[in-house]
XYZ file of C-alpha atoms in Angstrom:
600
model
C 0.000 0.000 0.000
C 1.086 3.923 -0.812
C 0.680 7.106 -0.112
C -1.279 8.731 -2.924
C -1.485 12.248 -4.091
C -4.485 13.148 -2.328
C -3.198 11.570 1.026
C -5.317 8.207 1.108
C -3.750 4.800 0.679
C -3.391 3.725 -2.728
C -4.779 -0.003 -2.638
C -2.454 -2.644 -4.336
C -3.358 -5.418 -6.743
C -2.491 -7.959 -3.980
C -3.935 -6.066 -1.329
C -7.324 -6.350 -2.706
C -7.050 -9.846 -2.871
C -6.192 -10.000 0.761
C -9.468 -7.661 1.680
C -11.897 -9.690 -0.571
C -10.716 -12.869 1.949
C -13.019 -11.141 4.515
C -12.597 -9.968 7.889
C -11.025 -13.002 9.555
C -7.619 -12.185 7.365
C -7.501 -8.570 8.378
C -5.075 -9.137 11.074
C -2.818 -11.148 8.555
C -3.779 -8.572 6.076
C -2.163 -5.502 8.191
C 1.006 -7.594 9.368
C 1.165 -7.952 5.313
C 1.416 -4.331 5.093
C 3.927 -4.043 8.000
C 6.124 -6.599 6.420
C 6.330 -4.566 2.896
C 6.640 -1.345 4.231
C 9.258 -2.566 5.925
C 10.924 -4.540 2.194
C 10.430 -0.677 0.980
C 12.579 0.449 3.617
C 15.034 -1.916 3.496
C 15.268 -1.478 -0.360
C 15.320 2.520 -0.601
C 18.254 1.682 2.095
C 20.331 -0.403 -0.258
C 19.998 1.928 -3.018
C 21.533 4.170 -1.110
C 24.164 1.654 -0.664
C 23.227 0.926 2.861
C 23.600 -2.811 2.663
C 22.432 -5.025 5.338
C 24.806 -7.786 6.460
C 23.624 -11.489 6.518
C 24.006 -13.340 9.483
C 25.422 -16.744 10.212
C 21.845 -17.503 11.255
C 20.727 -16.723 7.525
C 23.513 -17.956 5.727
C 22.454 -21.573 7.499
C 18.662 -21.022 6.332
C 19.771 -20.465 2.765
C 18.372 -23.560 0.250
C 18.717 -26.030 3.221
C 17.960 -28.998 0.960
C 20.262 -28.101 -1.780
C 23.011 -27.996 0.278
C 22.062 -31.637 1.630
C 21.343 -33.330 -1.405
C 24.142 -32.171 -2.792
C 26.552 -33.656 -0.156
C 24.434 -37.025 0.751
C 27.290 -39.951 -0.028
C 26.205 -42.358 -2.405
C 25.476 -45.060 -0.165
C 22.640 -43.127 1.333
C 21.845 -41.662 -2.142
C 21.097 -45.204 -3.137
C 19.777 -46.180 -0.260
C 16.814 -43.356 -1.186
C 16.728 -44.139 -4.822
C 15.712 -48.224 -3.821
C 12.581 -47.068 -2.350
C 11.386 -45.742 -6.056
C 10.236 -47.897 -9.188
C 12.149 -48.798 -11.719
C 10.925 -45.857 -14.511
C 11.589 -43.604 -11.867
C 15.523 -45.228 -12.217
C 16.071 -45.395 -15.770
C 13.853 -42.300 -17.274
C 13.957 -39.823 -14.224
C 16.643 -39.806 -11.893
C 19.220 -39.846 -14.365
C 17.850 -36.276 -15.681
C 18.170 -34.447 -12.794
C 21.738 -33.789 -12.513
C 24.927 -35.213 -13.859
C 26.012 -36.637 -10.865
C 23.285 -39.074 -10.811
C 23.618 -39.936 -14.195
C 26.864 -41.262 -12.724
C 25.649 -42.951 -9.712
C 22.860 -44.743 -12.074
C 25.104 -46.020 -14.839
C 27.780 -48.111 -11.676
C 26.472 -51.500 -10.567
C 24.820 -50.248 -7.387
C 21.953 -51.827 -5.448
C 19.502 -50.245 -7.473
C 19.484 -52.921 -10.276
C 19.342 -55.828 -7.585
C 16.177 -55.963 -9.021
C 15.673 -56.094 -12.809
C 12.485 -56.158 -14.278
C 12.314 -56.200 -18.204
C 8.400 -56.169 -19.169
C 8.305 -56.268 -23.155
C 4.514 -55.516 -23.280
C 5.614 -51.847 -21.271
C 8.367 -51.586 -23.835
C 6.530 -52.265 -26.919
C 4.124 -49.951 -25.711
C 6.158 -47.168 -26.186
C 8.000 -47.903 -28.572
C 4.887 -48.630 -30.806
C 3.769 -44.800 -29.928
C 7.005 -43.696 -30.710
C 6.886 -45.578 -33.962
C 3.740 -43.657 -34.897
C 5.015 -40.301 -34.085
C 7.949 -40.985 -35.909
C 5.820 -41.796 -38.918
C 3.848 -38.962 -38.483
C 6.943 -36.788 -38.287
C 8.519 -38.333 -41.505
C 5.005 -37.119 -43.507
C 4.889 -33.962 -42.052
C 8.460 -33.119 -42.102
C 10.103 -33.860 -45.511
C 13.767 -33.805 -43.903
C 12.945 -36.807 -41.718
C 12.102 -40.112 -43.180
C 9.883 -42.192 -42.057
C 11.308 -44.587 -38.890
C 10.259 -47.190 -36.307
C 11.718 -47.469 -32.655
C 12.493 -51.187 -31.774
C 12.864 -53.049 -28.448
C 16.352 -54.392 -29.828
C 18.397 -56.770 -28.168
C 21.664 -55.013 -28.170
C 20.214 -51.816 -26.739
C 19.148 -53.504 -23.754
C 22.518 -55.612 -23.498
C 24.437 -52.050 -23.822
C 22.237 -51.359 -21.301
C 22.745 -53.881 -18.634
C 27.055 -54.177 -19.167
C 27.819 -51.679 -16.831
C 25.629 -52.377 -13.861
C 25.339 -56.513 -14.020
C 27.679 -57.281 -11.358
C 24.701 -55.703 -8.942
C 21.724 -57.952 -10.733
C 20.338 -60.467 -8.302
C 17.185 -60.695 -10.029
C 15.794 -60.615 -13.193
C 11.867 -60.805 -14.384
C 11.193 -60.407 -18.398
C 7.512 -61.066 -19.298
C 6.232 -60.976 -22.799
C 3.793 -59.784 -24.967
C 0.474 -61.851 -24.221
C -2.236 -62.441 -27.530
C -4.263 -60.109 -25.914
C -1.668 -57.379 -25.794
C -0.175 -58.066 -28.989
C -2.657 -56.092 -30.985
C -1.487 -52.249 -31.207
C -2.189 -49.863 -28.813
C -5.787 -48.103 -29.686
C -3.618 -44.058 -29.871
C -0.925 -45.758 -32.201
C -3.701 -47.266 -34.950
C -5.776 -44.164 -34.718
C -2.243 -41.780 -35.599
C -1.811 -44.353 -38.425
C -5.659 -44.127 -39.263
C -5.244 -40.613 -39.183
C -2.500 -40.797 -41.812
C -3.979 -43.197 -43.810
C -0.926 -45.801 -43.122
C -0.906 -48.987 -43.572
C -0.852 -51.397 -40.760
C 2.865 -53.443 -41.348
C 4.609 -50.012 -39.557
C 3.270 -51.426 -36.343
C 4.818 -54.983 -36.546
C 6.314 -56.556 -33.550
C 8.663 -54.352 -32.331
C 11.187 -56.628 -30.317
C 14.237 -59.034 -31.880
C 14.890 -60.135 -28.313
C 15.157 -64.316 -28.675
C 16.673 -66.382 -27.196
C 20.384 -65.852 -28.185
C 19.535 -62.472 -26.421
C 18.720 -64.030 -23.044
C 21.752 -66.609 -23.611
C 23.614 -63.127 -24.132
C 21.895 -61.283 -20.814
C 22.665 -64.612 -18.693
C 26.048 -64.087 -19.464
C 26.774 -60.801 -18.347
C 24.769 -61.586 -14.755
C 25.599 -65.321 -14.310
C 27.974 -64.230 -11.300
C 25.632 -62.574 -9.186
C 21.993 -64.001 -10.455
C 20.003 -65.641 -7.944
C 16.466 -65.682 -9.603
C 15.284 -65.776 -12.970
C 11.723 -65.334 -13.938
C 10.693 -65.482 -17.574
C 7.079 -65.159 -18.195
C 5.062 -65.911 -21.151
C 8.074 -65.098 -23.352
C 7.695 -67.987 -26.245
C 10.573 -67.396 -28.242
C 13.103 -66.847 -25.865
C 13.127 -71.166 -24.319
C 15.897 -72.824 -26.649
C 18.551 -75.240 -26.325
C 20.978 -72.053 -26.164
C 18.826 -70.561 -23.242
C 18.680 -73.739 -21.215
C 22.516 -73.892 -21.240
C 22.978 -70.219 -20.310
C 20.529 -70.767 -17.461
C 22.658 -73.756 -15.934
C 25.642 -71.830 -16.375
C 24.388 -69.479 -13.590
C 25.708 -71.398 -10.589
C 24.393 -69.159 -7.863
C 20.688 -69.321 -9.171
C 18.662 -70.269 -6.273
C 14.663 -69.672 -8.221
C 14.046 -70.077 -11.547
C 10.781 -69.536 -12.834
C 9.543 -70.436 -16.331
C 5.927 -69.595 -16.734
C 3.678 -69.890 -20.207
C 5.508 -72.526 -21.879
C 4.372 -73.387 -25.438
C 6.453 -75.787 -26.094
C 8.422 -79.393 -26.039
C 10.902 -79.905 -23.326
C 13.533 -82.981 -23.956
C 15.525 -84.167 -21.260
C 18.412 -82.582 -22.941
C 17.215 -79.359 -22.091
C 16.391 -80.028 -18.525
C 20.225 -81.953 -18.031
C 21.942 -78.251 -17.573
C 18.940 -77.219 -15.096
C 19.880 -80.264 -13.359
C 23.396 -79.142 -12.686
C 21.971 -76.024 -10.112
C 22.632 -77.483 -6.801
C 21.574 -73.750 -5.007
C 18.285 -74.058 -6.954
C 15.886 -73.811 -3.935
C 12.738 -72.925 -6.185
C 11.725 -74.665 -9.871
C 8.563 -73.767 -11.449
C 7.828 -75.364 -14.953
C 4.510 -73.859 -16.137
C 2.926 -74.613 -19.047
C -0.092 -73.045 -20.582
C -2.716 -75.621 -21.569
C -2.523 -76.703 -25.131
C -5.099 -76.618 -28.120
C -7.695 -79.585 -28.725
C -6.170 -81.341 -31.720
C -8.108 -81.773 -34.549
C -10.026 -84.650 -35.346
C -7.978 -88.135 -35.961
C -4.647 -85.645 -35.148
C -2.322 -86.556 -32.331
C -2.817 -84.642 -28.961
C -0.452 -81.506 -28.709
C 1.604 -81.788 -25.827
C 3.749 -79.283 -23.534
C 6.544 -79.287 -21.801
C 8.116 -81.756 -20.245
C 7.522 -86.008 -21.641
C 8.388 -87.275 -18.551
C 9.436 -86.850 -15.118
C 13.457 -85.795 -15.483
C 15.775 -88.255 -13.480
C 18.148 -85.302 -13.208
C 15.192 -83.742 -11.091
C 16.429 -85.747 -7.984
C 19.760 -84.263 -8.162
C 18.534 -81.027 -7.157
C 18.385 -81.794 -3.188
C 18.111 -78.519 -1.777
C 14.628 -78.433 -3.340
C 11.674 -76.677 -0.907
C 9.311 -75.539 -4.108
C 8.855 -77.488 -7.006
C 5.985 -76.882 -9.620
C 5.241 -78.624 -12.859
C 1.692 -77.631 -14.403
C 0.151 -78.784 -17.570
C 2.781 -81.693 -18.082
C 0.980 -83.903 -20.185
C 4.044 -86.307 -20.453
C 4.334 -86.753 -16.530
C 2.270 -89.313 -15.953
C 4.058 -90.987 -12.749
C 6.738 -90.041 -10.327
C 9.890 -92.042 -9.655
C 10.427 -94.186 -6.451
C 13.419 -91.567 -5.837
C 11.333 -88.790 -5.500
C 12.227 -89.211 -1.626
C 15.649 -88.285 -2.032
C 13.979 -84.500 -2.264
C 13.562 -84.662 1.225
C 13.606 -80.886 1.566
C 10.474 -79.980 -0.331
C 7.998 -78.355 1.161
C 5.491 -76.937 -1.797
C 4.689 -79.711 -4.500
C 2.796 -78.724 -7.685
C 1.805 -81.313 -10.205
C -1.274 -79.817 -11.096
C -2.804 -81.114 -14.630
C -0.573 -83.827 -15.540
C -1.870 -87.600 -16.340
C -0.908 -89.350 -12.651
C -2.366 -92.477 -12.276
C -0.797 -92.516 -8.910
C 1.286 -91.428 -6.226
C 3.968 -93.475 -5.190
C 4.106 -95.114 -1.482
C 7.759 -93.452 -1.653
C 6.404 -89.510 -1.482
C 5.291 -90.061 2.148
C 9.184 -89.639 3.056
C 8.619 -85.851 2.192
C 8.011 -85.214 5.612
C 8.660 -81.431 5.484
C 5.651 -81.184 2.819
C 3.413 -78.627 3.952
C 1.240 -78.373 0.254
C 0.340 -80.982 -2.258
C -1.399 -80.055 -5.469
C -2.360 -82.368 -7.714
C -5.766 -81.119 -9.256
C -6.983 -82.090 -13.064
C -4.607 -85.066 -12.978
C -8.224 -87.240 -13.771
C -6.701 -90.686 -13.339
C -6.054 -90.657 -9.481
C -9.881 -91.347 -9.061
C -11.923 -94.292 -10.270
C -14.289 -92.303 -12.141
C -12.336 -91.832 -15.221
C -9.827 -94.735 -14.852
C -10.885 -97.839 -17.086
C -10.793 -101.446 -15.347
C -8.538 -103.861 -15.410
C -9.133 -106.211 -18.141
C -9.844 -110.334 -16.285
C -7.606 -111.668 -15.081
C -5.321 -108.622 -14.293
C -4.406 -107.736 -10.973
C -5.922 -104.452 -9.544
C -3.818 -101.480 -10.061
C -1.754 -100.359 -6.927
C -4.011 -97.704 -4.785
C -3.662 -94.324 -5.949
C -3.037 -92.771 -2.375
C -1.426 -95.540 -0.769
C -1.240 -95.614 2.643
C 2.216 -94.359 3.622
C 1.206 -90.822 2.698
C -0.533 -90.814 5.712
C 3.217 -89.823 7.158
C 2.890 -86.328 5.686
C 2.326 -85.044 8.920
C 3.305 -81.756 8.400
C 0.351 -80.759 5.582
C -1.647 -77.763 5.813
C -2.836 -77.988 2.215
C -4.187 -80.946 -0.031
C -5.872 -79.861 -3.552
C -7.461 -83.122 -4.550
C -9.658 -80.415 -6.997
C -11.038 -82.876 -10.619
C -9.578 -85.926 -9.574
C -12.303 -88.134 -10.711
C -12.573 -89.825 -7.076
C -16.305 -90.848 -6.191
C -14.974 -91.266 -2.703
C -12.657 -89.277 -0.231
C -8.908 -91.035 -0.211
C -9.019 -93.168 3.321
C -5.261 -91.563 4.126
C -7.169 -88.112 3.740
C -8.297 -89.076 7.400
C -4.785 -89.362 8.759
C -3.457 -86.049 8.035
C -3.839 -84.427 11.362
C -2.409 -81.063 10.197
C -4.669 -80.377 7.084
C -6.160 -76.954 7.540
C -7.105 -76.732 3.589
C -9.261 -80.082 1.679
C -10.006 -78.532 -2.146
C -12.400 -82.032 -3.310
C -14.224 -79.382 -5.659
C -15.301 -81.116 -9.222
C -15.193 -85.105 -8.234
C -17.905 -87.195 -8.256
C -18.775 -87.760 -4.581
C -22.383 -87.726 -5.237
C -22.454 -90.686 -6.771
C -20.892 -93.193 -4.218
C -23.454 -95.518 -2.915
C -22.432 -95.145 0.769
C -24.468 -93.205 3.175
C -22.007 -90.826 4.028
C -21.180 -89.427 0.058
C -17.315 -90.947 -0.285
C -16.855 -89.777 3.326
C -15.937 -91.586 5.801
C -16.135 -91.072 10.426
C -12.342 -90.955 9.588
C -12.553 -87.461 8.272
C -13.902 -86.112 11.734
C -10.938 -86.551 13.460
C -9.678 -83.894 11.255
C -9.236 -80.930 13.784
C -7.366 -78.083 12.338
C -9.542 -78.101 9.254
C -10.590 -74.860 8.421
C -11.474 -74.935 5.178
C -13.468 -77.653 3.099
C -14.447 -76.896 -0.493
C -17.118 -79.601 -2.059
C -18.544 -77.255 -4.864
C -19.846 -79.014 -7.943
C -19.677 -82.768 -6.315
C -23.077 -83.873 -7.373
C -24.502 -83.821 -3.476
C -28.049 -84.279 -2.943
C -27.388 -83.486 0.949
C -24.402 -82.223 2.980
C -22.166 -85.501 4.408
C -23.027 -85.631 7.869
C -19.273 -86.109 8.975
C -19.402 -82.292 7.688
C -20.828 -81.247 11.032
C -18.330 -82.829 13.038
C -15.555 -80.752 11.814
C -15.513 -78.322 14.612
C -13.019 -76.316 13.378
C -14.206 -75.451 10.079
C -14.669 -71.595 9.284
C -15.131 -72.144 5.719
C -17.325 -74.444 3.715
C -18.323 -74.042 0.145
C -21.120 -76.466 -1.497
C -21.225 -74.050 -4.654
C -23.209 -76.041 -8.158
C -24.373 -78.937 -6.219
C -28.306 -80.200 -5.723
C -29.199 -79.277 -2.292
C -32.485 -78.634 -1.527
C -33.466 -77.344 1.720
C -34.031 -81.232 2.930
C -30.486 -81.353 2.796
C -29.086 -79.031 4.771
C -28.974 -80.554 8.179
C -29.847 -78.946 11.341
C -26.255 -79.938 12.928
C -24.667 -77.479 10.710
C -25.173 -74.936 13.880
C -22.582 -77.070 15.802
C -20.391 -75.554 13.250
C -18.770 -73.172 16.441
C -16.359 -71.514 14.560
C -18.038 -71.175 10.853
C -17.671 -67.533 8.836
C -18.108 -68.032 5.773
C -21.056 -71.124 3.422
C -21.420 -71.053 -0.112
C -24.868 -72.536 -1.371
C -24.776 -70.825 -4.955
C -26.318 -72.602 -8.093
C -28.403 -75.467 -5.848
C -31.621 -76.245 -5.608
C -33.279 -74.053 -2.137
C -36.483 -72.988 -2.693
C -36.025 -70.800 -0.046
C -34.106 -69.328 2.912
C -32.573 -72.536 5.083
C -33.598 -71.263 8.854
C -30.291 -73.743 9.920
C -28.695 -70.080 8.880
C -29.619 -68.574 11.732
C -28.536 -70.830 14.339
C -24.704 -70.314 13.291
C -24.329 -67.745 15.219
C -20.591 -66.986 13.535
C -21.454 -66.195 10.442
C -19.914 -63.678 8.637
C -20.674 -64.607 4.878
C -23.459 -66.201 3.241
C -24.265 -66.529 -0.806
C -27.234 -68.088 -1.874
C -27.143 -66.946 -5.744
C -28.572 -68.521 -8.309
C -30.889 -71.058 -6.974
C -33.460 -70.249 -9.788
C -36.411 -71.421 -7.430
C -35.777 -69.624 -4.452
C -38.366 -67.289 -2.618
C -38.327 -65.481 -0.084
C -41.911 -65.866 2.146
C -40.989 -63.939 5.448
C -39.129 -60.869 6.869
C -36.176 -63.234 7.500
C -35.693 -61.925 10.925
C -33.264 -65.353 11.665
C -30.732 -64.197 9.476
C -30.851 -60.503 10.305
C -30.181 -61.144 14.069
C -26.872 -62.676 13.116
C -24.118 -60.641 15.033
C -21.676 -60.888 12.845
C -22.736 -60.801 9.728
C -20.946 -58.898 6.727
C -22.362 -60.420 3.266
C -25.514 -61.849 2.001
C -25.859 -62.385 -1.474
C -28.700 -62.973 -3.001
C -29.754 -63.553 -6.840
C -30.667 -64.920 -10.258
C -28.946 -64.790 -13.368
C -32.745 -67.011 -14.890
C -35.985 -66.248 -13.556
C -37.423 -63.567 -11.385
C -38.227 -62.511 -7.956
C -41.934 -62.598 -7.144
C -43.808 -59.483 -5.818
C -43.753 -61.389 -2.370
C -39.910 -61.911 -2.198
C -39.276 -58.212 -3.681
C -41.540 -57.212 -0.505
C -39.866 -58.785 2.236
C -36.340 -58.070 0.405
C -36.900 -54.673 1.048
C -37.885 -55.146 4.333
C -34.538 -56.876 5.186
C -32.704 -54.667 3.384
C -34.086 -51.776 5.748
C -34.133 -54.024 8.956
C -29.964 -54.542 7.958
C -29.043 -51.196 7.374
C -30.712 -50.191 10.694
C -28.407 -53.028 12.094
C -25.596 -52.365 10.754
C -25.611 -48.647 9.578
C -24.544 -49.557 6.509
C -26.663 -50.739 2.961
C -23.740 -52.826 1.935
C -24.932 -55.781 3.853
C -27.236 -57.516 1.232
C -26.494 -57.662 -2.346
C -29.157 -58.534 -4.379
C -28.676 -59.225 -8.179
C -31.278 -59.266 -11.104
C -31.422 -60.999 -14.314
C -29.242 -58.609 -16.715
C -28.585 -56.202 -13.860
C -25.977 -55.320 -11.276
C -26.072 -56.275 -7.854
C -28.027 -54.036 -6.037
C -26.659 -53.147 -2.503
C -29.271 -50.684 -1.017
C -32.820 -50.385 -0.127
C -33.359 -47.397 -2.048
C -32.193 -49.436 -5.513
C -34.458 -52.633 -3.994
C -37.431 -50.112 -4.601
């Protein structure tokens, strides 16, 4: 603020502002005009060349965290850099000054960690590519040009900081992804281009990762390659067991053969704590072709060299279809994975993996009875599929047994006295002729089971060993054909039970057993096309813990009656609860609906 001509304060720009903030500011609007008055002063004084000396107090306030950024060491300057991503490492930090540019181009503990995501990388370069196309059109002095992925760049790349690479992840391009990106073809539509500018825009193969593996095989520890097609050959497989040190390797989306040849230099990684062997699932051959098969043909001998073993996976293995008697000698394991292969069954010998703590082997369809043929006369029986020495697994928490074929429940299932996880969804259960559906009293005895999935088993009622398992919390009869008949009342000795799945059965309505289990958290009842609902369902509502009820039809339609005393629940639960989140209530064609108001 001035003086003006006529003697009044001349009001400032700024000052205006400050009044139009109302009254509560006028205090910090008047110290506002102290402070410049007193700028003014201080000013008109050094114009005069009355210069006012800093202090040490001021010189110490000056661009504080300039002066400490510029003198962190680099151990703590890395140290800060770890806790950012990876972009942030290779397209920002290295711009903001040329000292770390330096820091980022040394092997430092930055790149323990190196991720190298070709679907990412194609995506920009396929923009790029389209600019660069667009530029060439535009700008007569620059051709046209795509930007590759190339293997040398990221080689170049990698030379000068590989002795820090612990780690490296490289995932590929998946079908979905491999179309181009929807603002590259509409640049090219734009332009009226044709398509072949936007071909694949990587030459990485697997000579590249043979090349990569060699610059980090001294310090690589883990190697994950994901869905990568072209980069598992021979050449790869050798680079891989050149890298001594590796301790997880990780080779997901495999579309292709495996000999033993190519597993013998795997074999030779005596650190290798971790193997997973994933294959995707392969086409249906055509009619009168042979059946496409993945991965590995059989199970490799050189395997059991690998003793330090604690996870091993092998999915979609078509060839495996048993496991050797030495399969012991991997005494270490603790996570086995045979998930989808042809078993016919487990050998007496795997019981001597007493530090196994999960066993998957769901889709391998031969374990059970259902889909195995008989022995022709005269043959002996086949050996049992469990036998009983598994029952020495004492140590597992978790048994997937998920489209087995079994019509009844393993007897050595009983003996496992630390199973906290039984996965039986997609047998056949319904169908055994015993009373108590393939289960037997054995499976009561079964105290730290928690959860119990028997979805899509064929059950006309719930086994009745089921309500002996007083530790369950979770149990899911998902696409069976329950009716209300079969849902027994000592389901409410359940003590400890949070969670029931009864979607896709056969309830015609509400099953009051609900309400005595006084735990419950979680209940979904959807799609049981018949179901009504004929009272205010004041069981269920009283439940004390209760989180989730889902309720509805993807066929038919609620009567009137139901949508009545829906809406009434709906309103009684919100009142409970304070919240409308409670019941979820779907419609044929529509979203869930979560709230009284929508209800109406």
């Amino acid at each position: 603020m001035m003086e003006s001509t006529s003697g009044e304060p001349e009001l400032r720009e700024t000052d205006a502002v400050a009044l139009l903030l109302g009254a509560d500011h006028s205090e910090g609007w008047r110290r506002n005009i102290r402070t410049r008055r007193g700028s003014e002063l201080a000013c008109s004084g050094r114009a005069r060349g009355a210069r006012k000396k800093p202090h040490l107090q001021d010189l110490g306030e000056q661009a504080p965290s300039e002066v400490a950024i510029a003198s962190l060491p680099v151990d703590l300057l890395v140290h800060i850099f770890c806790h950012l991503d990876q972009r942030a490492h290779r397209f920002v930090l290295p711009l903001v000054c040329r000292h770390w540019q330096e820091v980022l181009r040394k092997p430092v503990a930055v790149w323990n960690h190196l991720d190298v995501d070709f679907a990412a990388e194609a995506e920009v370069a396929e923009v790029a590519a389209a600019e660069e196309i667009v530029a060439g059109i535009l700008m007569p002095t620059r051709p046209p040009g795509r930007r590759r992925a190339r293997a040398t760049d990221v080689l170049n790349w990698v030379r000068p900081r590989a002795a820090a690479v612990r780690s490296v992840r490289m995932r590929g391009v998946r079908e979905a992804e491999a179309e181009p990106s929807r603002q590259a073809r509409l640049m090219v539509a734009a332009m009226r281009l044709p398509d072949p500018h936007l071909e694949r825009l990587s030459d990485f193969t697997g000579r590249g990762l043979a090349s990569l593996l060699g610059l980090v095989m001294a310090s690589l520890e883990e190697l994950v390659v994901e869905r990568c097609y072209n980069l598992l050959t021979p050449g790869a497989f050798q680079a891989m067991g050149a890298c001594k040190g590796l301790k997880v390797l990780s080779l997901k989306g495999i579309r292709s053969a495996l000999g033993l040849a190519d597993f013998r230099a795997i074999a030779g990684l005596r650190h290798l704590e971790e193997l997973v062997l994933d294959c995707d699932q392969p086409p249906e051959a055509e009619p009168g072709a042979e059946e496409v098969k993945w991965g590995l043909g059989a199970f490799p001998e050189g395997m059991l060299h690998l003793a330090n073993m604690t996870h091993l996976t092998l999915s979609c293995h078509y060839g495996v279809t048993q496991l050797p008697i030495g399969i012991s000698r991997l005494n270490k394991l603790q996570v086995l994975n045979l998930d989808f292969c042809t078993l016919g069954a487990l050998p007496a010998s795997l019981g001597a993996l007493t530090a196994l703590t999960t066993l998957d082997v769901e889709g391998n369809l031969y374990l059970g009875s259902h889909f195995r043929p008989p022995p022709p006369p005269g043959v002996p029986p086949p050996p049992p599929a469990f036998p009983t020495e598994l029952g020495a697994l004492q140590a597992l928490r978790y048994l997937n047994l998920n489209s087995c074929g079994l019509t009844q429940l393993p007897a050595v299932v009983s003996t496992l006295r630390s199973l906290e996880t039984l996965d039986l969804e997609d047998n056949e259960l319904g169908e055994a002729a015993q009373p108590g559906c393939g289960f037997d009293d054995g499976v009561s005895t079964l105290a730290r089971l928690q959860c119990l999935n028997i979805a899509q088993c064929k059950l006309l009622r719930v086994p009745a060993v089921v309500e002996r398992l007083s530790g369950l919390r979770i149990l899911d009869l998902t696409n069976n054909r329950l009716t209300n008949a079969g849902l027994p009342g000592g389901l409410a000795r359940l003590p400890h039970l949070k969670a029931i799945g009864l979607k896709k059965n056969c309830l015609t309505a509400v099953p009051r057993v609900l309400g005595a289990m006084r735990s419950l958290q979680e209940i979904y009842l959807e799609d049981n096309t018949e179901l009504e609902v004929d009272d205010n369902m004041d069981y269920v509502a009283a439940l004390p813990h209760l989180r989730i009820v889902m309720m509805g039809k993807q066929w038919g339609s609620w009567a009137p009656r139901s949508m009545h005393f829906l809406t009434e629940f709906a309103a009684r639960l919100a009142l409970r609860h304070g919240t409308t989140d409670v019941l979820r209530i779907s419609f044929p064609g529509h979203a869930p609906a979560s709230s009284e108001t929508e209800l109406l």
